[in-house]
mmCIF file of C-alpha atoms in Angstrom:
data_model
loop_
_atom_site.group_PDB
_atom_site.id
_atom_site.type_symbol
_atom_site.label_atom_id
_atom_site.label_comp_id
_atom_site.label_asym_id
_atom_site.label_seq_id
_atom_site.Cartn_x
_atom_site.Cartn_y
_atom_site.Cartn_z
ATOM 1 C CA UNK A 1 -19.009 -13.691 20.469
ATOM 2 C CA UNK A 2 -15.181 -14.257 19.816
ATOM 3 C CA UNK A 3 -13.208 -11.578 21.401
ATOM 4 C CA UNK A 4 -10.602 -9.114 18.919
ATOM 5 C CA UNK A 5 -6.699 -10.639 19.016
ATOM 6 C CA UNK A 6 -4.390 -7.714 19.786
ATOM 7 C CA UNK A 7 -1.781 -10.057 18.148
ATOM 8 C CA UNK A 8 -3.457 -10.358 15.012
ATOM 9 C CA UNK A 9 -4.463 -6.117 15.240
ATOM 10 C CA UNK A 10 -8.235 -7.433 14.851
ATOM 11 C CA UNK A 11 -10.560 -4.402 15.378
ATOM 12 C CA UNK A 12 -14.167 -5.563 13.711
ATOM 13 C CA UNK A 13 -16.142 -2.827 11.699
ATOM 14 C CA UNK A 14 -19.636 -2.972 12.773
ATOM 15 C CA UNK A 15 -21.414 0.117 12.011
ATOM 16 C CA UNK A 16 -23.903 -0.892 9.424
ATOM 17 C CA UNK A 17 -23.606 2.921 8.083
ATOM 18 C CA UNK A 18 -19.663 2.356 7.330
ATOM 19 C CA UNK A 19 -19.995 -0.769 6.069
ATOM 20 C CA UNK A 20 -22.703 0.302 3.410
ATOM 21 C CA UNK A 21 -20.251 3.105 2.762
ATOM 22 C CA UNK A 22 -17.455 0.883 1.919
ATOM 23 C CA UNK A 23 -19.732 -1.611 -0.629
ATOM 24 C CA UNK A 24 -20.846 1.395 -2.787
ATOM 25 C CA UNK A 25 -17.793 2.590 -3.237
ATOM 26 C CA UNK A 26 -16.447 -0.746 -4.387
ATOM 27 C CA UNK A 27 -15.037 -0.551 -8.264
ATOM 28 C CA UNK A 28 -17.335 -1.060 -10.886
ATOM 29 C CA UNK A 29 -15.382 -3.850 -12.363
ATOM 30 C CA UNK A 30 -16.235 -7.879 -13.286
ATOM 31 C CA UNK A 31 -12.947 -8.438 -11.213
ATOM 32 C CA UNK A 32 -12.458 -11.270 -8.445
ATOM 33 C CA UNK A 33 -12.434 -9.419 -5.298
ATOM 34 C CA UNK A 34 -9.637 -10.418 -2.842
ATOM 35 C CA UNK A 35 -10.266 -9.714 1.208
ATOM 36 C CA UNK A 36 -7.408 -9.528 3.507
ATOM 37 C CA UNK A 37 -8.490 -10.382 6.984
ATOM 38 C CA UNK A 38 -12.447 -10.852 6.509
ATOM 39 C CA UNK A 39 -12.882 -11.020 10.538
ATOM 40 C CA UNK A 40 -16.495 -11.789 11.358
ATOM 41 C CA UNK A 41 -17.576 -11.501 8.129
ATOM 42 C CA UNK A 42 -19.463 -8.565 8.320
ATOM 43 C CA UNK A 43 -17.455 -6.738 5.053
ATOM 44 C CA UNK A 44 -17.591 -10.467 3.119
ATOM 45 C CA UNK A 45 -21.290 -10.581 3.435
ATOM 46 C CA UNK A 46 -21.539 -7.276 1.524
ATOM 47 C CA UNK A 47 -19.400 -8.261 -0.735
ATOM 48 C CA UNK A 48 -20.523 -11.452 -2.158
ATOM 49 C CA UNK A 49 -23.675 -9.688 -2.517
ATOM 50 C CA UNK A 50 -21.654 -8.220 -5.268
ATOM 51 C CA UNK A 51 -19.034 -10.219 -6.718
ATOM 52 C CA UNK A 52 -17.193 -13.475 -6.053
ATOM 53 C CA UNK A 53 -15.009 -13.263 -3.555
ATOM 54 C CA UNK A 54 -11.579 -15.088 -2.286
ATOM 55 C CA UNK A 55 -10.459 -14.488 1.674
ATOM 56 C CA UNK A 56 -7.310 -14.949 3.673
ATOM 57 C CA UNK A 57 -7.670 -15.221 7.517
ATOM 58 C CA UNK A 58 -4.860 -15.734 9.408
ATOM 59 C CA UNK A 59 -6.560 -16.104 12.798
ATOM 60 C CA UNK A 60 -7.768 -20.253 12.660
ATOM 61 C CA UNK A 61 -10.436 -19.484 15.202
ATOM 62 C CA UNK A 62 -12.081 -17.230 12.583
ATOM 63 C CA UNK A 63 -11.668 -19.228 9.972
ATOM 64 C CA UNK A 64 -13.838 -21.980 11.415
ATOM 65 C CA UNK A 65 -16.745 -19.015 11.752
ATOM 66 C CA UNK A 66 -16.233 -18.060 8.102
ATOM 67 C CA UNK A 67 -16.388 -21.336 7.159
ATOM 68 C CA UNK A 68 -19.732 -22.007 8.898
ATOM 69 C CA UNK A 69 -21.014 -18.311 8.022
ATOM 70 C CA UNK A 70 -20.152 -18.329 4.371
ATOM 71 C CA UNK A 71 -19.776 -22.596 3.039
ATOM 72 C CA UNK A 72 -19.347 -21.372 -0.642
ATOM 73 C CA UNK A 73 -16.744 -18.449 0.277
ATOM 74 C CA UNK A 74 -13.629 -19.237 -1.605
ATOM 75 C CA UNK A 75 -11.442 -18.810 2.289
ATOM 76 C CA UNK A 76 -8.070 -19.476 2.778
ATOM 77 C CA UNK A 77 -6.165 -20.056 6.198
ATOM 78 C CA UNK A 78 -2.907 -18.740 7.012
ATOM 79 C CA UNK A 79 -0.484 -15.138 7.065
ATOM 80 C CA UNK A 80 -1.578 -14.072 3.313
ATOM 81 C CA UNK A 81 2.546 -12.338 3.076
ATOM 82 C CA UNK A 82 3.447 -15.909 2.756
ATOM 83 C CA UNK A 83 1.078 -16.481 0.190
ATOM 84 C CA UNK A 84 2.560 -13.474 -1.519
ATOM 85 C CA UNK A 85 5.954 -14.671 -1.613
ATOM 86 C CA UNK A 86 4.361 -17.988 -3.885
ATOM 87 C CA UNK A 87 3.219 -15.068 -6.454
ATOM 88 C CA UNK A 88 0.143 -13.366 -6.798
ATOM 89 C CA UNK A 89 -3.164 -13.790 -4.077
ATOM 90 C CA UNK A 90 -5.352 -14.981 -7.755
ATOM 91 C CA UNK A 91 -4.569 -17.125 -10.920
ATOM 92 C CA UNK A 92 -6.716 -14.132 -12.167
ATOM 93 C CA UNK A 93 -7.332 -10.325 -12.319
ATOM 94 C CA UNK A 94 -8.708 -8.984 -8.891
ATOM 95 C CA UNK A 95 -9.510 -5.982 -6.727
ATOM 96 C CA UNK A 96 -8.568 -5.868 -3.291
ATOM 97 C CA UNK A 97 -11.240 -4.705 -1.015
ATOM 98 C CA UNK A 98 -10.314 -5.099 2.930
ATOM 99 C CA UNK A 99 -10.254 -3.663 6.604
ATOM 100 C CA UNK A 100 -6.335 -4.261 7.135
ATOM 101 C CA UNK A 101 -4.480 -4.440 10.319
ATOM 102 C CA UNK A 102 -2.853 -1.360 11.012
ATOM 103 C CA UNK A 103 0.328 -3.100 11.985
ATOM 104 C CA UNK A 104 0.667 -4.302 8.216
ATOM 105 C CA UNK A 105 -1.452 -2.173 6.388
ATOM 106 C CA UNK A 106 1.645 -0.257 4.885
ATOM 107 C CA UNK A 107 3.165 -3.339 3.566
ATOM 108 C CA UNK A 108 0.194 -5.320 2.205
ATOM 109 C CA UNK A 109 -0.501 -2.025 0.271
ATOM 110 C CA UNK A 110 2.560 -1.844 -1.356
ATOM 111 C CA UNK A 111 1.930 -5.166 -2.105
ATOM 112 C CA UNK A 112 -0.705 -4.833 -3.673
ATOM 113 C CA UNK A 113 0.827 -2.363 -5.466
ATOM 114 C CA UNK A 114 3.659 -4.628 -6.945
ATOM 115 C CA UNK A 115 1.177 -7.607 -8.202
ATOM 116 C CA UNK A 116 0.451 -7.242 -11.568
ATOM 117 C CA UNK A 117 -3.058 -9.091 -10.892
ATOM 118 C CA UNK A 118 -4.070 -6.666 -8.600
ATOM 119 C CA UNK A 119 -6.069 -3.958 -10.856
ATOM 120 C CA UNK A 120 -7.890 -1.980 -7.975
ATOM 121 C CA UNK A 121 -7.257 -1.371 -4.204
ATOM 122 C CA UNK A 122 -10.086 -0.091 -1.702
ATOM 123 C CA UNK A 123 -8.940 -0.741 1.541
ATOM 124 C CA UNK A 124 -9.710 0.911 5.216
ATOM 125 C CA UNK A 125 -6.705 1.792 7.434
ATOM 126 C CA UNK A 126 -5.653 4.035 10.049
ATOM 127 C CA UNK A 127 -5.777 7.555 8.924
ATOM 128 C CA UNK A 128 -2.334 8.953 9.601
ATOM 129 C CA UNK A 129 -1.342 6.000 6.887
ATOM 130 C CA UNK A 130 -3.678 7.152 4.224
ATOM 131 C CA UNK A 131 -2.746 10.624 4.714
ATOM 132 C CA UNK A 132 0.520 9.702 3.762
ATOM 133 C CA UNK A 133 -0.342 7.754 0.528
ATOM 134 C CA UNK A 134 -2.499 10.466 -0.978
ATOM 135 C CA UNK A 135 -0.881 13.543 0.354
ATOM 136 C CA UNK A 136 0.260 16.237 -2.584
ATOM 137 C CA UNK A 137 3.614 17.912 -3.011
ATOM 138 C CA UNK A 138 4.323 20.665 -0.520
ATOM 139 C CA UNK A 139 2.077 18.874 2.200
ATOM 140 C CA UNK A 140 3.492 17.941 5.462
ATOM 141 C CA UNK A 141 2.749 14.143 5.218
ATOM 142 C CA UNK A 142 3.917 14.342 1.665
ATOM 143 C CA UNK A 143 6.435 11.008 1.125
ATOM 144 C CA UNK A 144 7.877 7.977 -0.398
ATOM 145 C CA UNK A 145 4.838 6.441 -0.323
ATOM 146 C CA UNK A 146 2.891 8.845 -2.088
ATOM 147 C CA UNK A 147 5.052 9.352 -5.259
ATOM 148 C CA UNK A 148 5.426 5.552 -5.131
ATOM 149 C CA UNK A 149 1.562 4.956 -5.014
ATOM 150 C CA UNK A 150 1.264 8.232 -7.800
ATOM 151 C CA UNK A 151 3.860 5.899 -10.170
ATOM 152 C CA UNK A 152 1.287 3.201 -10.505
ATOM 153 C CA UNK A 153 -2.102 4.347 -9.427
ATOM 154 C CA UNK A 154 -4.663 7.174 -8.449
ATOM 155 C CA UNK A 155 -4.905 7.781 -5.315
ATOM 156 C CA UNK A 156 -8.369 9.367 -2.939
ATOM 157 C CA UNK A 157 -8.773 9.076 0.725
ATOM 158 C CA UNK A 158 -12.486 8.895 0.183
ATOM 159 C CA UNK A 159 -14.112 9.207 3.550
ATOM 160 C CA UNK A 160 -12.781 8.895 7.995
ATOM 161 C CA UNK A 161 -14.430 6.490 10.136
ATOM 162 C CA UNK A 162 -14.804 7.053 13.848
ATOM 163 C CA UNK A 163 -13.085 4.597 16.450
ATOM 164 C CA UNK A 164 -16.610 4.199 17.114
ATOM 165 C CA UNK A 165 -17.809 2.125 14.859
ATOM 166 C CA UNK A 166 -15.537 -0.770 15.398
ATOM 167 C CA UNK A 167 -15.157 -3.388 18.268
ATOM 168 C CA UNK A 168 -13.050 -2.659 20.014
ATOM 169 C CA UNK A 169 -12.744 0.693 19.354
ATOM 170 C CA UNK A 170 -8.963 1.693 18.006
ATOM 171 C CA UNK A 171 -7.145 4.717 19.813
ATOM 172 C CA UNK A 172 -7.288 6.387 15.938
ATOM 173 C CA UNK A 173 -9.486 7.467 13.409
ATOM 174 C CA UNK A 174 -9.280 5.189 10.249
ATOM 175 C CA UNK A 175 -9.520 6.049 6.578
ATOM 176 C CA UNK A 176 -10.981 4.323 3.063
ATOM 177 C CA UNK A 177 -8.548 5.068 0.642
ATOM 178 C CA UNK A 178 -8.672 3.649 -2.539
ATOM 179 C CA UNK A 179 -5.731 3.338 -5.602
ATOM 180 C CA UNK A 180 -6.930 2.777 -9.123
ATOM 181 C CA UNK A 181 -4.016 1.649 -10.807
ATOM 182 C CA UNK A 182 -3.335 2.417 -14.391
ATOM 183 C CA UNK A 183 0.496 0.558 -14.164
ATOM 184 C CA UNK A 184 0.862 -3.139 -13.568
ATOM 185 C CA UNK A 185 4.002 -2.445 -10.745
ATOM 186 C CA UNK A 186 6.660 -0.258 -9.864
ATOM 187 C CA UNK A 187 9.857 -0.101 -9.878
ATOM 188 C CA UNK A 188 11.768 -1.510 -6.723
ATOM 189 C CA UNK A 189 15.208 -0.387 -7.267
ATOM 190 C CA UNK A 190 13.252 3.090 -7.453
ATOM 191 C CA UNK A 191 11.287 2.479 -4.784
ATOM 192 C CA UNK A 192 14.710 1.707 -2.451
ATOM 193 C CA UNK A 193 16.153 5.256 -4.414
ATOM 194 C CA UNK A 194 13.296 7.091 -2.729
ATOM 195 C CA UNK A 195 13.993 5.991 0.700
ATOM 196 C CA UNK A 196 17.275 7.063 0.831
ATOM 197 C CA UNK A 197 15.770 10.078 -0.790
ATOM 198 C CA UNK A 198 13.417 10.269 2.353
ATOM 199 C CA UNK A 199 15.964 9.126 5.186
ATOM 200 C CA UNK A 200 15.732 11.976 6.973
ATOM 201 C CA UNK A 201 13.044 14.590 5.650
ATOM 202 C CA UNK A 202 14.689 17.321 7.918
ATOM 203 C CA UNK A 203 17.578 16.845 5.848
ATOM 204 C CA UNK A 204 17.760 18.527 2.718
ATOM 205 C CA UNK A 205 17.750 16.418 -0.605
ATOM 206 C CA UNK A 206 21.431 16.973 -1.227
ATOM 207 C CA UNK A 207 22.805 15.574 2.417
ATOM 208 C CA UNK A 208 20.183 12.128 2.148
ATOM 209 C CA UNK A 209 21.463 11.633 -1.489
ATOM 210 C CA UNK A 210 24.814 12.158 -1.097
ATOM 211 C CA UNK A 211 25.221 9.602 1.128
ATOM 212 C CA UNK A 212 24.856 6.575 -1.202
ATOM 213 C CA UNK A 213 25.603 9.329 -4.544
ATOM 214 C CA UNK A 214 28.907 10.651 -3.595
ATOM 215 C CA UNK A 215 29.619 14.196 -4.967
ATOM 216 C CA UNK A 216 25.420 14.014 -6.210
ATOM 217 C CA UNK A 217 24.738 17.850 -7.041
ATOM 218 C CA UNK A 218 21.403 19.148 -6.354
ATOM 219 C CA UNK A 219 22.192 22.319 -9.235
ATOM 220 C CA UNK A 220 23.106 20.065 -12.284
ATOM 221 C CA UNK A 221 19.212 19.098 -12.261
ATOM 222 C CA UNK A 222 18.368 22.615 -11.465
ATOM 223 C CA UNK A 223 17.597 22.206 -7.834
ATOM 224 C CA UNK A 224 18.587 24.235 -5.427
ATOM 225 C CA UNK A 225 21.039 23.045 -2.843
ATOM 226 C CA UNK A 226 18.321 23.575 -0.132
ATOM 227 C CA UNK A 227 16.208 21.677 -1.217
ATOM 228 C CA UNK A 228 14.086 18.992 0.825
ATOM 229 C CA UNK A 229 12.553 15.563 -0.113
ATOM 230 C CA UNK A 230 8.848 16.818 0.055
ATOM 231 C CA UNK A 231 9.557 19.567 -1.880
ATOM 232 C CA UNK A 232 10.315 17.732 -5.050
ATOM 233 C CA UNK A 233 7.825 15.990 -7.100
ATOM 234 C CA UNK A 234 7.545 12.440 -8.503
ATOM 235 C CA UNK A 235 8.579 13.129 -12.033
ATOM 236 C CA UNK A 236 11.795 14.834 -11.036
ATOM 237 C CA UNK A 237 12.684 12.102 -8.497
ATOM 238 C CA UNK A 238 12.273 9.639 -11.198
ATOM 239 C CA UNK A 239 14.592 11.601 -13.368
ATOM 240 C CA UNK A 240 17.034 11.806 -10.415
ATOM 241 C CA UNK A 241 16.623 8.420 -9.909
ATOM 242 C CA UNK A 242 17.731 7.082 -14.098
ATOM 243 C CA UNK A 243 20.236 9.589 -14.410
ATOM 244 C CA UNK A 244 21.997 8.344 -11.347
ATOM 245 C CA UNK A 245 21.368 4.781 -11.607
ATOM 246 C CA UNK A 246 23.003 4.880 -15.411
ATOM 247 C CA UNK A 247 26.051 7.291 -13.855
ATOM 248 C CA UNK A 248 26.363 4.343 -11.545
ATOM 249 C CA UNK A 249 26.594 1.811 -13.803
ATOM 250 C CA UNK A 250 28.813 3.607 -16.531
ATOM 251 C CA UNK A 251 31.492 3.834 -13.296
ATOM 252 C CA UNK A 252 30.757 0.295 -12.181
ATOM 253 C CA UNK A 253 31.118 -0.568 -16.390
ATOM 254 C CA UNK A 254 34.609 1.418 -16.592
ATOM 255 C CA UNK A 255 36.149 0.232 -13.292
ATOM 256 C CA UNK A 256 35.654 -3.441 -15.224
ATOM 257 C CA UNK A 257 37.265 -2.645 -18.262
ATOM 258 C CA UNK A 258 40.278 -0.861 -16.320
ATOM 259 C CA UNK A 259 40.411 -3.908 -14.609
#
């Protein structure tokens, strides 16, 4: 038995239960599934059940198990960000279904999120991340990353999984959270807005803003000057967000033609 990589974050779901949990609620689509980090194999054999499936592994030791395990599994070898960087993970539409390092979850998620091939993600992380993807206006977890995630997709934390049930057990409860996107992408110049939104959510709205948006006035968009980040909803921090952005590039347009 090949021992869990703390480098890689490698914590192998074994609990038959979970894993049964995580198949079902797979989306009923024709779509090429796509597993990040495919470990043992345990998920993969599940899933090919199902669908055709296409892996990235970036520890070589498992890859030679896969390999042996699975000889028609579609398995590539390697950090799958740097496959990312050549475009998307498929020539073709597909859903990504995976157990994700915690140390990268965040980022492979958003992602995901970005690649217009990607149609569907169902992915199990730790819990404390999830929370903050799907949590609602008002709530304390309530972020960036939600209203991103709400731009582009639905978003349900569908069901907790004990530390239990993997080897070795994490320190944390994980989550299956899954994002049925109606939107190909999302914006990244909005997505960098709404982290200086977020800078410092003790802040109010007016002190993180104004430090990029000089003079920005909470009032003119009928918000009051105390006012925090997770107290505003998506739809108003997009409208924040094109309103600015044009009243920066009207100044940036007439300090040109003064020029």
């Amino acid at each position: 038995m090949i021992k869990a990589k703390k480098k890689f974050g490698q914590n192998f779901l074994k609990d038959k239960h979970y894993l049964e949990k995580i198949s079902e609620a797979m989306p009923n689509t024709d779509n090429l599934v796509v597993e990040i980090g495919p470990g043992l194999g345990d998920l993969t054999e599940k899933l090919l059940e199902k669908r055709r499936v296409l892996a990235y592994e970036i520890d070589r030791d498992l890859c030679e198990i896969l390999k042996e395990k699975f000889p028609n599994l579609n398995l590539k070898c390697g950090d799958v960000l740097e496959y990312w960087q050549k475009g998307s993970l498929a020539e073709e539409d597909y859903d990504l279904i995976a157990n994700l390092p915690y140390y990268v979850a965040t980022n492979i998620i958003l992602r995901a999120l970005r690649d217009p091939k990607c149609k569907n993600i169902l992915v199990l992380i730790q819990k404390e991340v999830a929370d903050k993807f799907s949590a609602k206006l008002g709530e304390k977890n309530y972020s960036s990353l939600a209203i991103l995630a709400s731009q582009v997709a639905d978003v349900k934390k569908l069901f907790d999984i004990p530390p239990g049930a993997f080897v070795p057990a994490p320190k944390v409860t994980s989550s299956v959270i899954e994002f049925r996107k109606f939107k190909d992408s999302y914006d990244e110049e909005f997505a960098k807005f709404l982290k200086i939104a977020f800078a410092n959510p003790r802040k109010t709205l007016k002190k993180n803003l104004s430090a990029v948006y000089k003079n920005f006035d909470p009032k003119e968009f009928g918000l009051a000057d105390t006012i925090r980040p997770h107290q505003v909803d998506g739809s108003t921090f997009f409208r924040l967000f094109s309103a600015l952005k044009e009243r920066s590039e009207y100044g940036k347009r007439k300090k040109r033609d003064n020029s």
